mmCIF file of C-alpha atoms in Angstrom:
data_model
loop_
_atom_site.group_PDB
_atom_site.id
_atom_site.type_symbol
_atom_site.label_atom_id
_atom_site.label_comp_id
_atom_site.label_asym_id
_atom_site.label_seq_id
_atom_site.Cartn_x
_atom_site.Cartn_y
_atom_site.Cartn_z
ATOM 1 C CA UNK H 238 -182.067 -40.245 52.390
ATOM 2 C CA UNK H 239 -185.931 -39.637 52.183
ATOM 3 C CA UNK H 240 -187.016 -37.981 56.231
ATOM 4 C CA UNK H 241 -183.726 -37.452 56.811
ATOM 5 C CA UNK H 242 -184.119 -33.366 56.286
ATOM 6 C CA UNK H 243 -185.836 -30.930 57.563
ATOM 7 C CA UNK H 244 -186.600 -30.751 60.811
ATOM 8 C CA UNK H 245 -188.488 -28.125 62.262
ATOM 9 C CA UNK H 246 -187.632 -26.656 65.222
ATOM 10 C CA UNK H 247 -190.594 -23.443 66.167
ATOM 11 C CA UNK H 248 -193.496 -24.209 67.711
ATOM 12 C CA UNK H 249 -191.665 -25.423 71.021
ATOM 13 C CA UNK H 250 -191.383 -23.305 74.073
ATOM 14 C CA UNK H 251 -187.807 -24.950 75.465
ATOM 15 C CA UNK H 252 -187.011 -25.585 72.106
ATOM 16 C CA UNK H 253 -184.697 -22.081 71.699
ATOM 17 C CA UNK H 254 -183.147 -22.712 75.389
ATOM 18 C CA UNK H 255 -183.069 -26.292 74.457
ATOM 19 C CA UNK H 256 -181.244 -25.821 70.616
ATOM 20 C CA UNK H 257 -178.251 -23.477 72.101
ATOM 21 C CA UNK H 258 -177.147 -25.472 75.029
ATOM 22 C CA UNK H 259 -176.961 -28.454 73.415
ATOM 23 C CA UNK H 260 -175.161 -26.725 70.274
ATOM 24 C CA UNK H 261 -172.514 -25.420 73.398
ATOM 25 C CA UNK H 262 -172.718 -28.712 74.786
ATOM 26 C CA UNK H 263 -171.877 -30.584 71.813
ATOM 27 C CA UNK H 264 -168.460 -28.671 71.246
ATOM 28 C CA UNK H 265 -167.570 -28.396 75.159
ATOM 29 C CA UNK H 266 -166.014 -32.185 74.901
ATOM 30 C CA UNK H 267 -163.923 -30.945 72.280
ATOM 31 C CA UNK H 268 -162.778 -28.188 74.177
ATOM 32 C CA UNK H 269 -161.397 -29.943 77.523
ATOM 33 C CA UNK H 270 -157.552 -30.328 76.447
ATOM 34 C CA UNK H 271 -157.276 -26.221 75.801
ATOM 35 C CA UNK H 272 -159.338 -25.795 78.919
ATOM 36 C CA UNK H 273 -157.255 -28.367 80.882
ATOM 37 C CA UNK H 274 -154.108 -26.829 79.197
ATOM 38 C CA UNK H 275 -154.938 -23.013 80.211
ATOM 39 C CA UNK H 276 -155.564 -24.217 83.447
ATOM 40 C CA UNK H 277 -151.816 -25.953 84.021
ATOM 41 C CA UNK H 278 -151.181 -21.967 82.871
ATOM 42 C CA UNK H 279 -151.306 -20.959 85.941
ATOM 43 C CA UNK H 280 -152.801 -17.701 85.059
ATOM 44 C CA UNK H 281 -155.192 -17.511 88.175
ATOM 45 C CA UNK H 282 -158.087 -19.767 89.679
ATOM 46 C CA UNK H 283 -161.188 -17.506 87.295
ATOM 47 C CA UNK H 284 -158.421 -18.214 84.007
ATOM 48 C CA UNK H 285 -159.586 -21.636 82.867
ATOM 49 C CA UNK H 286 -163.145 -21.065 83.425
ATOM 50 C CA UNK H 287 -163.417 -17.617 82.077
ATOM 51 C CA UNK H 288 -161.489 -19.026 78.662
ATOM 52 C CA UNK H 289 -164.140 -21.658 79.074
ATOM 53 C CA UNK H 290 -166.832 -19.555 79.417
ATOM 54 C CA UNK H 291 -165.859 -17.715 76.257
ATOM 55 C CA UNK H 292 -165.453 -20.236 74.668
ATOM 56 C CA UNK H 293 -168.924 -21.561 75.124
ATOM 57 C CA UNK H 294 -170.272 -18.292 73.964
ATOM 58 C CA UNK H 295 -169.344 -18.524 70.865
ATOM 59 C CA UNK H 296 -171.039 -21.952 70.615
ATOM 60 C CA UNK H 297 -174.087 -20.809 72.041
ATOM 61 C CA UNK H 298 -174.241 -17.376 69.664
ATOM 62 C CA UNK H 299 -173.981 -19.915 66.752
ATOM 63 C CA UNK H 300 -176.559 -22.329 68.248
ATOM 64 C CA UNK H 301 -178.950 -18.692 68.340
ATOM 65 C CA UNK H 302 -177.668 -17.839 64.727
ATOM 66 C CA UNK H 303 -178.984 -21.392 63.391
ATOM 67 C CA UNK H 304 -181.899 -21.355 65.294
ATOM 68 C CA UNK H 305 -182.668 -17.661 63.905
ATOM 69 C CA UNK H 306 -181.545 -18.775 60.244
ATOM 70 C CA UNK H 307 -182.847 -21.825 59.882
ATOM 71 C CA UNK H 308 -185.894 -23.335 57.903
ATOM 72 C CA UNK H 309 -185.971 -26.593 57.077
ATOM 73 C CA UNK H 310 -185.027 -27.724 53.699
ATOM 74 C CA UNK H 311 -186.093 -29.341 51.250
ATOM 75 C CA UNK H 312 -184.420 -32.744 49.547
ATOM 76 C CA UNK H 313 -182.425 -30.865 47.103
ATOM 77 C CA UNK H 314 -181.498 -27.419 49.283
ATOM 78 C CA UNK H 315 -180.098 -30.618 52.371
ATOM 79 C CA UNK H 316 -178.563 -32.158 49.372
ATOM 80 C CA UNK H 317 -176.614 -28.702 48.323
ATOM 81 C CA UNK H 318 -175.809 -28.331 52.014
ATOM 82 C CA UNK H 319 -174.185 -31.470 52.727
ATOM 83 C CA UNK H 320 -172.532 -31.326 49.031
ATOM 84 C CA UNK H 321 -170.931 -27.768 50.209
ATOM 85 C CA UNK H 322 -169.886 -29.616 53.746
ATOM 86 C CA UNK H 323 -168.490 -31.647 51.619
ATOM 87 C CA UNK H 324 -166.456 -29.751 49.680
ATOM 88 C CA UNK H 325 -165.178 -27.619 52.436
ATOM 89 C CA UNK H 326 -163.822 -30.052 54.574
ATOM 90 C CA UNK H 327 -161.225 -30.155 52.010
ATOM 91 C CA UNK H 328 -160.671 -26.688 51.537
ATOM 92 C CA UNK H 329 -157.414 -24.602 52.263
ATOM 93 C CA UNK H 330 -159.598 -22.251 54.828
ATOM 94 C CA UNK H 331 -160.885 -25.562 57.263
ATOM 95 C CA UNK H 332 -157.144 -26.500 57.731
ATOM 96 C CA UNK H 333 -155.954 -23.362 58.199
ATOM 97 C CA UNK H 334 -158.897 -22.969 60.961
ATOM 98 C CA UNK H 335 -157.701 -26.627 62.338
ATOM 99 C CA UNK H 336 -154.208 -26.093 62.581
ATOM 100 C CA UNK H 337 -155.238 -23.081 65.065
ATOM 101 C CA UNK H 338 -157.496 -24.764 66.540
ATOM 102 C CA UNK H 339 -155.319 -26.843 68.045
ATOM 103 C CA UNK H 340 -152.951 -24.480 68.879
ATOM 104 C CA UNK H 341 -152.528 -22.072 72.218
ATOM 105 C CA UNK H 342 -154.346 -19.545 72.584
ATOM 106 C CA UNK H 343 -155.312 -16.878 75.441
ATOM 107 C CA UNK H 344 -159.178 -16.282 74.369
ATOM 108 C CA UNK H 345 -161.347 -18.902 74.580
ATOM 109 C CA UNK H 346 -163.361 -16.336 72.216
ATOM 110 C CA UNK H 347 -160.422 -16.875 69.772
ATOM 111 C CA UNK H 348 -160.368 -20.596 70.524
ATOM 112 C CA UNK H 349 -163.775 -20.751 69.992
ATOM 113 C CA UNK H 350 -163.661 -18.896 66.336
ATOM 114 C CA UNK H 351 -161.403 -20.837 64.980
ATOM 115 C CA UNK H 352 -162.709 -23.771 65.721
ATOM 116 C CA UNK H 353 -165.780 -22.987 64.544
ATOM 117 C CA UNK H 354 -164.464 -22.129 61.350
ATOM 118 C CA UNK H 355 -163.104 -25.515 61.500
ATOM 119 C CA UNK H 356 -166.350 -27.089 62.234
ATOM 120 C CA UNK H 357 -168.648 -24.945 60.468
ATOM 121 C CA UNK H 358 -168.983 -27.825 57.858
ATOM 122 C CA UNK H 359 -169.717 -30.519 60.077
ATOM 123 C CA UNK H 360 -172.908 -28.226 61.146
ATOM 124 C CA UNK H 361 -174.165 -28.028 58.014
ATOM 125 C CA UNK H 362 -174.198 -31.303 58.039
ATOM 126 C CA UNK H 363 -176.698 -31.213 60.807
ATOM 127 C CA UNK H 364 -178.547 -28.405 59.723
ATOM 128 C CA UNK H 365 -178.580 -30.992 56.254
ATOM 129 C CA UNK H 366 -179.819 -34.120 58.015
ATOM 130 C CA UNK H 367 -181.553 -33.320 61.377
ATOM 131 C CA UNK H 368 -181.220 -30.216 63.794
ATOM 132 C CA UNK H 369 -182.273 -31.731 66.447
ATOM 133 C CA UNK H 370 -180.603 -35.097 66.564
ATOM 134 C CA UNK H 371 -178.814 -35.693 69.736
ATOM 135 C CA UNK H 372 -177.384 -38.895 67.987
ATOM 136 C CA UNK H 373 -175.961 -36.784 65.014
ATOM 137 C CA UNK H 374 -174.679 -34.228 67.469
ATOM 138 C CA UNK H 375 -172.686 -36.683 69.196
ATOM 139 C CA UNK H 376 -171.199 -38.123 66.456
ATOM 140 C CA UNK H 377 -170.557 -34.832 65.170
ATOM 141 C CA UNK H 378 -168.673 -34.338 68.632
ATOM 142 C CA UNK H 379 -166.604 -37.367 68.408
ATOM 143 C CA UNK H 380 -165.332 -36.103 65.053
ATOM 144 C CA UNK H 381 -164.633 -32.826 66.008
ATOM 145 C CA UNK H 382 -162.655 -33.849 68.852
ATOM 146 C CA UNK H 383 -160.524 -36.554 67.126
ATOM 147 C CA UNK H 384 -160.251 -33.594 64.740
ATOM 148 C CA UNK H 385 -159.017 -31.337 67.616
ATOM 149 C CA UNK H 386 -156.614 -34.464 68.869
ATOM 150 C CA UNK H 387 -154.870 -35.034 65.674
ATOM 151 C CA UNK H 388 -153.455 -33.621 62.994
ATOM 152 C CA UNK H 389 -154.632 -33.722 59.861
ATOM 153 C CA UNK H 390 -154.348 -37.114 57.476
ATOM 154 C CA UNK H 391 -155.696 -36.698 53.951
ATOM 155 C CA UNK H 392 -156.522 -40.613 54.538
ATOM 156 C CA UNK H 393 -159.230 -40.162 57.126
ATOM 157 C CA UNK H 394 -160.544 -36.533 55.806
ATOM 158 C CA UNK H 395 -160.939 -36.696 52.594
ATOM 159 C CA UNK H 396 -162.875 -40.763 53.378
ATOM 160 C CA UNK H 397 -165.061 -38.182 55.110
ATOM 161 C CA UNK H 398 -165.487 -35.668 52.590
ATOM 162 C CA UNK H 399 -166.468 -37.906 50.123
ATOM 163 C CA UNK H 400 -169.050 -39.580 52.807
ATOM 164 C CA UNK H 401 -170.560 -36.405 53.188
ATOM 165 C CA UNK H 402 -170.382 -35.383 49.540
ATOM 166 C CA UNK H 403 -172.396 -39.394 48.406
ATOM 167 C CA UNK H 404 -174.890 -38.672 50.991
ATOM 168 C CA UNK H 405 -175.244 -34.753 49.881
ATOM 169 C CA UNK H 406 -175.783 -36.604 46.630
ATOM 170 C CA UNK H 407 -178.168 -39.011 47.498
ATOM 171 C CA UNK H 408 -180.425 -36.906 49.242
ATOM 172 C CA UNK H 409 -180.754 -34.394 46.853
ATOM 173 C CA UNK H 410 -182.014 -37.393 44.409
ATOM 174 C CA UNK H 411 -184.441 -38.712 46.808
#
């Protein structure tokens, strides 16, 4: 898709903290069910905030890593990232991380790591298309939330993966 890739993040003084906060905020809604479960477990008044904080810490680190490693991709690289992201959506690793991201865990950091593994393909979509797009972040956050709430279903997961691959092919060809 012409003009849809390669958004630079550098040159803005507030871009790094803004991006890290946006990344963490994008992933928070999908963690709410787990945070509520943690609060209901009754393991102390700080249990849920510590769980949420360590979960968000994982995503803040992911945002920082993306910031540090990011270079605006050209059409071919953007297309390759999208194709890779679509293929990843169908891998056993994705399924296992997604399964574990739906389980009860004691640690918010562990939960965050599994959720990161479940969502890395979608993060590649963000990097490939427009890393600073709030609309794309909202769309990805909605997909992540749906994937955490509902078990994997081929009838939903396959079209998503194929759509991402198709977008990658169209982007690379542009």
